[in-house]
Coordinates of C-alpha atoms and ligand atoms in Angstrom, one line a residue:
Chain G
M1 CA -16.6 -15.7 -10.8
N2 CA -17.8 -13.2 -8.3
P3 CA -14.6 -11.4 -7.1
S4 CA -16.1 -10.7 -3.7
G5 CA -17.3 -14.5 -3.4
F6 CA -15.7 -16.4 -0.4
S7 CA -13.8 -18.9 -2.2
V8 CA -12.1 -16.1 -4.5
Q9 CA -11.3 -14.2 -1.6
M10 CA -9.8 -17.3 0.0
R11 CA -7.6 -17.7 -2.8
R12 CA -6.4 -14.2 -2.6
A13 CA -5.7 -14.6 1.2
W14 CA -3.4 -17.4 0.2
A15 CA -1.7 -15.2 -2.3
I16 CA -1.1 -12.8 0.7
A17 CA 0.1 -15.5 3.0
K18 CA 2.7 -16.6 0.3
K19 CA 3.7 -13.1 0.1
D20 CA 4.3 -12.9 3.9
I21 CA 6.1 -16.0 4.1
R22 CA 8.5 -15.1 1.3
I23 CA 9.2 -11.4 2.6
Y24 CA 8.9 -11.8 6.7
Y25 CA 9.3 -15.4 7.5
I26 CA 12.2 -17.1 5.2
K27 CA 14.5 -14.5 6.3
G28 CA 17.8 -15.6 8.1
P29 CA 17.2 -14.0 11.4
V30 CA 13.5 -15.1 11.7
L31 CA 14.3 -18.7 10.9
I32 CA 17.5 -18.7 13.3
F33 CA 15.0 -17.4 15.9
G34 CA 12.4 -20.1 15.2
V35 CA 14.9 -22.8 15.5
F36 CA 17.0 -21.8 18.2
M37 CA 14.5 -20.7 20.5
P38 CA 13.1 -24.1 21.4
L39 CA 16.7 -25.6 21.5
F40 CA 17.5 -22.8 24.2
M41 CA 14.5 -23.4 26.1
F42 CA 15.2 -26.9 26.0
L43 CA 18.8 -26.4 27.5
A44 CA 17.3 -23.7 30.0
F45 CA 14.6 -26.0 31.1
L46 CA 17.2 -28.9 31.6
M47 CA 20.0 -27.1 33.2
G48 CA 17.6 -25.2 35.5
G49 CA 17.7 -28.3 37.7
R50 CA 14.0 -28.1 38.4
Q51 CA 12.5 -30.8 40.4
L52 CA 9.6 -31.0 37.7
P53 CA 10.2 -34.1 35.3
L54 CA 10.8 -33.3 31.5
S55 CA 7.7 -34.9 30.6
F56 CA 6.0 -32.3 32.5
L57 CA 8.2 -29.4 31.2
V58 CA 8.0 -30.3 27.7
S59 CA 4.1 -29.5 27.5
G60 CA 5.0 -26.1 28.6
L61 CA 8.0 -25.8 26.1
V62 CA 5.9 -26.9 23.2
G63 CA 3.1 -24.5 24.4
M64 CA 5.5 -21.5 24.6
T65 CA 7.4 -22.4 21.4
L66 CA 3.9 -22.3 19.5
F67 CA 2.5 -19.3 21.2
F68 CA 5.8 -17.2 20.7
T69 CA 6.4 -18.1 17.0
A70 CA 2.8 -18.0 15.9
T71 CA 2.7 -14.4 17.4
A72 CA 6.3 -13.4 16.5
V73 CA 6.0 -11.7 13.3
S74 CA 2.3 -11.0 12.4
P75 CA 1.8 -8.1 14.7
A76 CA 4.6 -6.1 12.9
I77 CA 3.5 -6.8 9.3
F78 CA 0.9 -4.0 9.1
P79 CA 3.1 -1.4 10.8
W80 CA 5.9 -2.4 8.2
E81 CA 3.6 -2.5 5.3
G82 CA 2.1 0.8 6.3
Q83 CA 5.3 2.5 6.5
A84 CA 6.5 1.0 3.2
K85 CA 3.2 2.0 1.7
T86 CA 2.6 -1.6 0.5
L87 CA -0.5 -1.6 2.7
E88 CA -2.0 1.2 0.4
R89 CA -1.4 -1.3 -2.6
L90 CA -3.2 -3.9 -1.1
A91 CA -6.2 -1.6 0.3
S92 CA -6.6 -0.6 -3.6
C93 CA -6.4 -4.3 -4.6
P94 CA -10.0 -6.3 -4.8
V95 CA -9.3 -8.0 -1.5
T96 CA -11.3 -7.5 1.6
I97 CA -9.7 -6.7 4.7
E98 CA -10.8 -9.9 6.3
A99 CA -8.8 -11.7 3.4
I100 CA -5.9 -9.6 4.1
V101 CA -6.1 -10.4 7.9
F102 CA -6.7 -14.0 7.3
G103 CA -3.6 -14.2 4.7
D104 CA -1.4 -12.8 7.8
M105 CA -3.0 -15.5 10.0
I106 CA -2.3 -18.2 7.5
A107 CA 1.5 -17.2 7.3
S108 CA 1.9 -17.2 11.0
T109 CA -0.1 -20.5 11.5
L110 CA 2.4 -22.2 9.1
F111 CA 5.3 -20.6 10.8
G112 CA 4.0 -21.6 14.3
I113 CA 3.1 -25.2 13.2
G114 CA 6.7 -25.8 11.4
I115 CA 8.8 -24.5 14.5
T116 CA 6.7 -26.4 17.0
I117 CA 7.1 -29.6 15.1
I118 CA 10.8 -29.0 15.2
T119 CA 10.5 -28.9 18.9
V120 CA 8.6 -32.0 19.3
I121 CA 11.4 -33.7 17.3
I122 CA 13.9 -32.5 19.4
G123 CA 11.9 -33.5 22.4
L124 CA 11.6 -37.1 20.8
V125 CA 15.5 -37.2 20.0
L126 CA 16.1 -36.4 23.9
G127 CA 14.1 -39.6 24.6
L128 CA 10.6 -38.3 25.4
S129 CA 7.9 -40.8 24.4
L130 CA 4.8 -39.5 22.6
L131 CA 1.7 -41.4 23.5
H132 CA -1.0 -39.7 21.7
G133 CA 0.5 -38.4 18.1
I134 CA -2.8 -37.6 16.3
M135 CA -4.1 -35.8 19.3
L136 CA -0.8 -33.6 19.5
L137 CA -1.1 -32.9 15.9
T138 CA -4.6 -31.8 16.2
A139 CA -3.8 -29.6 19.2
I140 CA -0.9 -28.0 17.5
L141 CA -3.0 -27.1 14.2
L142 CA -6.0 -25.9 16.3
A143 CA -3.7 -23.8 18.5
A144 CA -1.7 -22.4 15.8
V145 CA -4.7 -20.8 14.3
C146 CA -5.8 -19.5 17.8
F147 CA -2.3 -18.0 18.5
S148 CA -2.2 -16.5 15.1
A149 CA -5.5 -14.8 15.7
I150 CA -4.0 -13.5 19.0
G151 CA -1.0 -12.3 16.7
M152 CA -3.4 -10.4 14.6
L153 CA -5.3 -9.0 17.5
L154 CA -1.9 -7.4 18.9
A155 CA -1.6 -5.7 15.5
V156 CA -5.0 -3.9 16.0
P157 CA -3.6 -0.6 17.3
P158 CA -3.0 1.6 14.0
T159 CA 0.5 2.7 14.7
N160 CA 2.9 2.6 11.8
V161 CA 5.7 2.1 14.2
P162 CA 6.6 -1.7 14.5
S163 CA 8.7 -1.2 17.7
N164 CA 5.7 0.3 19.3
I165 CA 3.5 -2.8 18.7
M166 CA 6.3 -5.1 19.5
M167 CA 6.8 -3.7 23.0
L168 CA 3.0 -3.7 23.4
S169 CA 2.6 -7.3 22.5
S170 CA 5.4 -8.4 24.6
L171 CA 3.7 -6.6 27.5
I172 CA 0.5 -9.0 26.8
K173 CA 2.3 -12.1 25.8
F174 CA 4.7 -12.6 28.7
P175 CA 2.0 -12.3 31.6
L176 CA -0.2 -14.7 29.6
V177 CA 2.5 -17.4 29.6
F178 CA 2.6 -17.1 33.4
I179 CA -0.9 -17.8 33.8
S180 CA -1.1 -20.8 31.6
G181 CA 0.2 -23.7 33.7
I182 CA 3.5 -23.7 32.2
F183 CA 5.6 -23.3 35.1
I184 CA 3.4 -24.5 37.7
P185 CA 1.0 -27.3 37.0
L186 CA -2.6 -26.2 37.1
E187 CA -3.4 -28.6 40.1
Q188 CA -0.9 -26.9 42.4
M189 CA -2.0 -23.6 41.4
P190 CA -4.2 -21.4 44.0
P191 CA -7.9 -20.9 43.2
W192 CA -7.1 -17.4 41.8
G193 CA -4.4 -18.6 39.7
L194 CA -6.8 -21.1 38.4
A195 CA -9.3 -18.3 37.5
L196 CA -6.7 -16.7 35.6
A197 CA -5.4 -19.7 33.8
V198 CA -9.1 -20.6 32.4
V199 CA -9.1 -17.3 30.7
S200 CA -5.9 -18.1 28.6
P201 CA -6.0 -20.2 25.5
L202 CA -2.4 -21.5 26.1
T203 CA -3.7 -23.2 29.2
Y204 CA -5.8 -25.7 27.1
F205 CA -3.2 -26.4 24.5
T206 CA -0.5 -26.9 27.1
D207 CA -3.1 -29.4 28.9
L208 CA -3.4 -31.1 25.6
V209 CA 0.4 -31.5 25.1
R210 CA 0.8 -32.9 28.4
Y211 CA -1.8 -35.3 27.8
A212 CA -0.1 -36.2 24.5
F213 CA 3.2 -37.0 26.4
T214 CA 2.3 -38.1 29.6
D215 CA -1.3 -39.1 29.5
I216 CA -1.9 -36.7 32.2
H217 CA -4.2 -34.0 31.9
Y218 CA -6.4 -31.4 34.2
F219 CA -9.3 -30.7 32.2
P220 CA -11.4 -33.2 30.1
I221 CA -9.7 -33.4 26.7
L222 CA -13.0 -32.4 25.0
I223 CA -13.3 -29.3 26.9
D224 CA -9.6 -28.3 26.0
I225 CA -10.4 -28.7 22.4
A226 CA -13.7 -27.0 22.8
A227 CA -12.2 -24.1 24.5
L228 CA -9.3 -23.7 22.2
G229 CA -11.7 -23.8 19.2
V230 CA -14.2 -21.3 20.8
F231 CA -11.1 -19.2 21.6
T232 CA -10.2 -19.4 17.8
I233 CA -13.5 -18.4 16.4
V234 CA -14.0 -15.4 18.9
F235 CA -10.5 -13.9 18.3
T236 CA -10.6 -14.5 14.4
V237 CA -14.0 -12.8 14.3
V238 CA -13.0 -9.7 16.8
T239 CA -9.7 -9.2 15.0
M240 CA -11.3 -9.0 11.5
L241 CA -14.0 -6.6 13.0
L242 CA -11.5 -4.4 14.8
H243 CA -9.2 -4.3 11.7
K244 CA -11.8 -3.3 9.4
R245 CA -12.3 -0.2 11.8
T246 CA -8.8 0.7 12.2
M247 CA -7.6 0.1 8.7
P248 CA -8.2 3.5 7.2
Q249 CA -6.3 5.2 10.0
R250 CA -3.0 3.4 8.7
M251 CA -3.2 5.2 5.4
Chain H
M1 CA -21.0 8.0 -23.4
S2 CA -21.1 6.4 -20.0
V3 CA -20.0 7.8 -16.8
V4 CA -17.0 5.8 -15.4
I5 CA -16.2 7.8 -12.2
H6 CA -19.1 9.7 -10.5
A7 CA -17.9 11.7 -7.4
S8 CA -20.6 13.5 -5.6
D9 CA -19.9 15.8 -2.8
L10 CA -16.9 14.0 -1.5
T11 CA -15.4 15.5 1.7
K12 CA -12.4 14.7 3.9
V13 CA -11.4 16.3 7.0
F14 CA -8.3 15.7 8.8
G15 CA -8.5 17.2 12.4
K16 CA -9.6 20.8 12.0
S17 CA -8.2 21.2 8.2
I18 CA -10.6 20.4 5.4
A19 CA -8.4 18.3 2.9
V20 CA -11.2 17.9 0.4
D21 CA -14.3 20.1 0.4
H22 CA -17.4 18.9 -1.2
I23 CA -16.0 17.9 -4.6
S24 CA -18.2 16.7 -7.5
F25 CA -17.3 15.6 -11.0
D26 CA -18.0 13.0 -13.6
V27 CA -15.4 11.2 -15.7
Q28 CA -16.5 9.6 -19.0
K29 CA -15.6 6.6 -20.6
G30 CA -12.5 6.8 -22.7
E31 CA -11.3 10.1 -21.3
I32 CA -8.2 11.2 -19.9
F33 CA -9.2 13.2 -16.9
G34 CA -6.6 15.5 -15.4
F35 CA -6.8 16.4 -11.7
L36 CA -4.7 19.4 -11.2
G37 CA -3.5 21.4 -8.3
P38 CA -0.6 22.6 -6.4
N39 CA 0.9 20.5 -3.5
G40 CA -1.4 20.3 -0.5
A41 CA -4.4 20.8 -2.7
G42 CA -6.1 17.6 -1.9
K43 CA -5.4 15.5 -5.0
T44 CA -4.1 12.4 -3.3
T45 CA -6.7 12.5 -0.5
S46 CA -9.4 12.5 -3.4
T47 CA -7.7 9.9 -5.2
R48 CA -7.7 7.7 -2.0
M49 CA -11.3 8.2 -1.6
L50 CA -11.8 7.4 -5.2
T51 CA -9.9 4.2 -4.9
G52 CA -11.4 3.0 -1.7
V53 CA -8.1 3.4 0.3
I54 CA -9.6 5.9 2.8
P55 CA -13.5 6.4 3.4
P56 CA -14.9 9.9 2.8
D57 CA -16.4 11.8 5.6
T58 CA -19.4 12.7 3.4
G59 CA -20.3 12.1 -0.1
T60 CA -20.2 9.1 -2.5
A61 CA -18.0 7.8 -5.3
T62 CA -19.4 5.4 -7.9
I63 CA -16.6 3.8 -9.9
L64 CA -17.5 1.6 -13.0
G65 CA -21.0 1.4 -11.6
Y66 CA -20.3 0.2 -8.2
D67 CA -20.4 2.3 -5.0
I68 CA -16.9 2.3 -3.7
R69 CA -18.0 2.0 0.0
S70 CA -20.7 -0.7 -0.3
E71 CA -19.2 -2.9 -3.1
P72 CA -15.4 -2.3 -2.7
V73 CA -14.1 -5.5 -4.1
L74 CA -16.4 -5.2 -7.5
A75 CA -15.2 -1.7 -8.0
K76 CA -11.5 -2.5 -7.3
Q77 CA -11.6 -5.5 -9.7
G78 CA -12.1 -3.1 -12.6
F79 CA -9.5 -0.5 -11.9
G80 CA -5.8 -0.3 -11.5
V81 CA -4.0 2.3 -9.4
V82 CA -0.5 4.1 -9.3
P83 CA -0.5 5.6 -5.9
E84 CA 1.7 8.6 -5.1
T85 CA 4.6 6.8 -3.2
S86 CA 6.2 4.0 -4.8
N87 CA 4.9 0.7 -3.5
A88 CA 6.1 -2.3 -4.9
Y89 CA 7.4 -4.9 -2.4
S90 CA 11.1 -4.0 -2.3
D91 CA 12.1 -7.6 -1.1
L92 CA 10.6 -9.2 -4.0
T93 CA 11.6 -9.3 -7.6
A94 CA 9.8 -7.2 -10.3
W95 CA 8.5 -10.8 -11.5
Q96 CA 7.3 -11.8 -8.1
N97 CA 5.6 -8.4 -7.8
L98 CA 3.7 -8.8 -10.9
L99 CA 2.7 -12.4 -10.0
L100 CA 1.4 -11.4 -6.7
M101 CA -0.9 -8.7 -8.4
G102 CA -1.8 -11.4 -10.9
E103 CA -3.0 -13.3 -7.9
L104 CA -4.8 -10.6 -6.0
Y105 CA -6.6 -9.8 -9.2
G106 CA -7.6 -13.5 -9.7
L107 CA -5.6 -14.0 -13.0
P108 CA -5.0 -17.7 -13.9
R109 CA -1.0 -18.4 -13.4
A110 CA -0.4 -18.8 -17.1
R111 CA -2.2 -15.5 -18.1
A112 CA -0.4 -13.7 -15.2
E113 CA 3.0 -14.9 -16.5
Q114 CA 2.2 -13.9 -20.0
R115 CA 0.6 -10.6 -18.9
S116 CA 4.1 -9.9 -16.9
S117 CA 6.1 -10.6 -19.5
E118 CA 4.3 -8.4 -21.9
L119 CA 4.2 -5.7 -19.4
L120 CA 7.9 -5.8 -18.5
G121 CA 8.6 -5.5 -21.9
M122 CA 6.5 -2.5 -22.4
V123 CA 8.2 -0.7 -19.5
G124 CA 11.7 -1.8 -20.5
L125 CA 12.3 -3.8 -17.4
L126 CA 12.5 -7.5 -18.8
E127 CA 16.1 -7.9 -18.5
R128 CA 15.9 -6.9 -14.9
K129 CA 12.9 -8.9 -13.8
D130 CA 14.6 -11.3 -11.4
Q131 CA 16.4 -8.2 -9.5
K132 CA 14.9 -7.2 -6.3
V133 CA 12.9 -4.0 -6.6
Q134 CA 15.2 -2.6 -3.7
A135 CA 18.1 -2.2 -6.3
Y136 CA 15.7 -0.1 -8.8
S137 CA 15.8 3.5 -9.4
K138 CA 13.0 5.6 -8.9
G139 CA 12.1 5.8 -12.3
M140 CA 12.4 2.0 -12.8
K141 CA 10.2 1.5 -9.7
Q142 CA 7.5 3.9 -11.0
R143 CA 7.5 2.0 -14.3
L144 CA 7.1 -1.4 -12.5
I145 CA 4.2 0.1 -10.3
L146 CA 2.5 1.2 -13.6
A147 CA 2.9 -2.5 -14.9
M148 CA 1.5 -3.7 -11.7
A149 CA -1.6 -1.5 -12.0
L150 CA -2.2 -2.9 -15.6
I151 CA -1.8 -6.7 -14.8
H152 CA -5.6 -7.3 -15.2
E153 CA -6.2 -5.0 -18.2
P154 CA -8.2 -2.6 -16.3
E155 CA -10.7 -0.5 -18.0
L156 CA -9.9 2.4 -15.7
L157 CA -6.6 3.6 -14.4
F158 CA -5.8 6.0 -11.6
L159 CA -2.4 7.7 -11.3
D160 CA -1.4 9.9 -8.5
E161 CA 1.5 12.2 -10.0
P162 CA 2.9 9.3 -11.9
T163 CA 5.8 11.4 -13.3
S164 CA 6.6 13.6 -10.3
G165 CA 10.2 13.6 -9.7
L166 CA 11.3 11.1 -12.4
D167 CA 13.9 11.4 -15.0
V168 CA 13.2 12.7 -18.4
Q169 CA 13.3 9.2 -20.1
S170 CA 10.9 7.5 -17.7
T171 CA 8.6 10.5 -17.7
Q172 CA 8.5 10.4 -21.5
M173 CA 8.0 6.6 -21.6
I174 CA 5.1 6.8 -19.1
L175 CA 3.4 9.6 -20.8
S176 CA 3.5 7.9 -24.2
L177 CA 2.3 4.5 -22.6
L178 CA -0.5 6.4 -21.1
R179 CA -1.6 8.0 -24.6
D180 CA -1.4 4.4 -26.2
L181 CA -3.5 2.7 -23.4
N182 CA -6.0 5.6 -23.8
K183 CA -6.1 4.9 -27.5
Q184 CA -6.9 1.5 -26.8
G185 CA -10.0 2.4 -24.7
T186 CA -8.6 2.8 -21.2
T187 CA -10.1 5.7 -19.1
I188 CA -7.4 7.5 -17.3
F189 CA -7.5 9.6 -14.1
L190 CA -4.4 11.4 -13.4
T191 CA -3.4 14.0 -10.8
T192 CA -0.6 16.2 -11.5
H193 CA 0.7 19.7 -10.2
N194 CA 2.4 20.2 -13.8
M195 CA 0.2 22.3 -15.8
E196 CA 2.1 21.4 -19.3
E197 CA 1.6 17.7 -18.7
A198 CA -2.1 18.2 -18.1
N199 CA -2.2 20.4 -21.3
R200 CA -0.4 17.7 -23.4
L201 CA -2.1 14.6 -22.1
C202 CA -5.6 15.5 -20.7
H203 CA -8.9 15.8 -22.6
R204 CA -10.3 17.5 -19.6
V205 CA -8.9 19.0 -16.7
G206 CA -10.3 19.6 -13.1
I207 CA -8.4 22.1 -11.0
I208 CA -8.3 21.8 -7.3
R209 CA -7.2 24.2 -4.8
A210 CA -7.3 24.2 -1.2
G211 CA -9.7 21.2 -1.4
K212 CA -12.1 22.8 -3.6
M213 CA -12.6 22.4 -7.2
V214 CA -12.4 25.5 -8.9
A215 CA -12.6 24.9 -12.6
I216 CA -13.4 21.8 -14.8
D217 CA -12.8 22.3 -18.6
A218 CA -10.9 21.4 -21.7
P219 CA -7.4 22.3 -21.3
E220 CA -7.6 24.5 -24.5
K221 CA -10.3 26.5 -22.8
L222 CA -8.2 26.7 -19.5
K223 CA -5.0 27.6 -21.3
T224 CA -6.8 30.6 -23.0
A225 CA -7.6 31.9 -19.7
I226 CA -4.0 31.6 -18.7
D227 CA -2.4 32.2 -21.9
R228 CA -3.2 36.0 -22.4
V229 CA 0.1 37.0 -21.3
H230 CA 3.3 35.1 -22.2
K231 CA 6.9 35.4 -21.0
I232 CA 9.8 35.4 -23.3
E233 CA 13.4 35.3 -22.3
V234 CA 15.9 36.4 -24.8
S235 CA 19.6 37.5 -24.9
F236 CA 22.0 38.5 -27.5
D237 CA 25.6 38.4 -28.0
R238 CA 25.9 42.2 -27.8
D239 CA 24.4 45.1 -25.8
V240 CA 21.1 46.8 -27.1
P241 CA 19.2 49.4 -25.7
D242 CA 16.1 48.7 -23.4
N243 CA 13.8 51.2 -25.5
T244 CA 14.4 49.3 -28.8
L245 CA 12.9 46.1 -27.6
A246 CA 10.1 47.9 -25.8
G247 CA 8.9 49.1 -29.2
L248 CA 8.5 45.8 -30.8
E249 CA 5.3 44.4 -31.7
G250 CA 3.0 42.9 -29.0
V251 CA 5.5 43.8 -26.2
M252 CA 3.9 44.7 -22.9
T253 CA 7.0 44.9 -20.8
V254 CA 10.6 44.6 -20.8
N255 CA 12.8 43.7 -17.9
R256 CA 16.5 43.2 -17.7
T257 CA 18.2 40.5 -15.6
G258 CA 21.9 40.0 -16.1
D259 CA 22.3 39.7 -20.0
K260 CA 18.8 38.4 -20.4
W261 CA 15.8 40.4 -21.2
Q262 CA 12.4 39.2 -19.8
I263 CA 9.5 40.2 -22.2
T264 CA 5.9 39.8 -21.5
T265 CA 3.5 39.7 -24.4
Q266 CA 0.1 39.3 -25.5
N267 CA 1.0 37.8 -28.9
K268 CA 3.9 35.2 -28.5
D269 CA 4.2 34.4 -32.5
A270 CA 4.2 38.3 -33.5
T271 CA 6.9 39.0 -30.7
I272 CA 9.2 36.1 -31.6
H273 CA 9.2 37.0 -35.3
S274 CA 9.8 40.7 -34.7
L275 CA 12.6 39.6 -32.4
A276 CA 14.2 37.7 -35.2
A277 CA 13.8 40.6 -37.4
F278 CA 15.4 42.8 -34.8
S279 CA 18.2 40.5 -34.4
Q280 CA 18.8 40.5 -38.1
K281 CA 18.6 44.4 -38.6
N282 CA 20.8 45.1 -35.9
S283 CA 23.3 42.2 -36.4
A284 CA 22.8 41.2 -32.9
A285 CA 22.8 37.4 -32.9
I286 CA 20.3 35.8 -30.6
V287 CA 22.2 33.6 -27.9
T288 CA 19.0 32.2 -26.0
L289 CA 15.5 32.5 -26.5
N290 CA 13.0 30.8 -24.2
T291 CA 9.0 30.8 -24.0
L292 CA 8.3 30.7 -20.3
A293 CA 5.1 28.6 -19.4
P294 CA 3.0 30.5 -16.9
S295 CA 3.8 29.2 -13.5
L296 CA 0.8 26.9 -11.9
D297 CA 0.5 29.7 -9.4
E298 CA 0.0 32.4 -12.1
A299 CA -2.5 30.0 -13.6
F300 CA -4.4 29.6 -10.5
L301 CA -4.6 33.2 -9.8
R302 CA -6.1 33.9 -13.1
L303 CA -8.5 30.8 -13.1
T304 CA -9.6 31.8 -9.4
Q305 CA -10.0 35.3 -10.5
E306 CA -12.2 34.4 -13.5
A307 CA -14.2 31.9 -11.3
K308 CA -15.2 34.9 -8.9
P309 CA -17.0 37.7 -11.0
Ligands
ADP401 N1 -3.6 11.3 6.7 C1 -3.5 12.7 6.7 N2 -3.6 13.0 8.0 C2 -3.7 14.7 8.2 N3 -3.8 15.5 7.2 C3 -3.6 15.0 6.0 C4 -3.3 13.5 5.6 N4 -3.4 13.3 4.3 C5 -3.4 14.6 3.9 N5 -3.5 15.7 4.8 C6 -3.4 17.1 4.5 O1 -4.5 17.3 3.5 C7 -4.1 18.3 2.7 C8 -4.2 17.6 1.2 O2 -3.2 16.7 1.1 P1 -3.0 15.9 -0.3 O3 -4.4 15.4 -0.6 O4 -1.9 15.1 0.0 O5 -2.7 16.9 -1.1 P2 -2.0 16.8 -2.6 O6 -2.0 15.3 -3.1 O7 -2.9 17.7 -3.6 O8 -0.5 17.3 -2.7 C9 -2.8 18.7 3.1 O9 -3.0 19.8 3.8 C10 -2.4 17.6 3.9 O10 -1.4 18.3 4.9
MG402 MG1 -0.4 14.4 -3.4

């Protein structure tokens, strides 16, 4: 078996993902954050006394949950491991940088999916009706991969100080939420707002979730899915190329 | 004999300083090659280039027949590394760390478990295998890291100052393991700033100073270059006059510090014998007698002087 072959490297990426889950995700504070964040968001949305119905709000809520959980931990993994020198260990192992990045993506994808499904279940318990379950699941899977690629993209600057990268990623993540049709429905947005919204992958995911719960959507469903797919591929390829370049600077 | 490591013109520049300056050497299959140099000489930087952790600015390294830059995975598959700083995952247990390595090197699960047990037994950590590495002492960590580097039975092992700062017990265990591995055919590349360690362990030694290779040879040959002058430290249970020691065979200089005498000699053996005879004749019992290994700095001074005619 050629150790640099695709299937071998995929298996090694899975080993990295399992390591990440064990070390960085199955940790009290991370799990509590993951479970309580959607719960508090529901409360905040409900108590906000907004004029918008819960069935609209849930799309933004699910969108935010997946986006924030899938990008929560992964940007800090390289800085942590750079500091702990375990990254040097990985760099001397027969795994490609692509496999390491992909392993980190798998872990954050699974974390994002898990927490988002909890959110959906809370929503269903609160009385929301799910109209298109399969579509919702597809959207969550696709968007989870897309957002975890964004998470790894945020990890590109080769610093070994985790707080730096967390600060930077917040600076990018929060504005993205505001342009993605979460607080204002897309149809009520001014043209410049819409122009911003179309460049955010979160917009398309939110649109799909809205469709799954309310049957209403702004873009055609196929466009939503295609956009998410294209963003996923582009972000994944770009993040791998960039990490290949910056990795030596972390050592 | 086949060449296992072929380094050619390796250079690394950090900012304005040249950490490694056009280094070339070969390591043969079955050798223990020592890479000896003081702190900051460029040993770690060289090792990192050889193991594919950082790219060289110029030059190439061929490891086990694969170029480390163009075929890194194939090269890395064949060697194990014990890096300078401890880097097992401290949130995982020793067992989990080893199994992770097994997966990263593509071992089947059953084989990885078997190897892990063997290796943990070998480095004396079997009873602590389910403890998180966090709780390990430095020596235990280092032994675990050696085990991790050996999980896939590599034919080549890189070690960057594996015994630096360790307790005597761990140091002895690691050195004797390395000797055993080498007997079974493993080629070993070892960096150290410890002259004695290099002498005892290595078949050949390359000496690096300020990024440049200043000598490569068998330790015996390097030793003769260094060993021309020895220091002996001795003290007696009673006062003896200076001039009596200075007259003994082979003695070049005599210096007194406190109750100890520092003697330099060209013939260690003869001087020790005559010191013993002296002690008997004058019934001045010897309280301490040490032969002092030449310090690395002295060794370097001499070696670099020899290198430049
Ligand atoms: N990542 C780095 N950035 C800048 N300078 C470095 C880096 N790594 C090593 N150096 C410098 O390169 C020189 C050689 O260092 P090193 O290879 O660690 O030496 P050794 O391992 O022999 O002690 C030193 O002067 C060190 O300060
Ligand atoms: Mg070093």
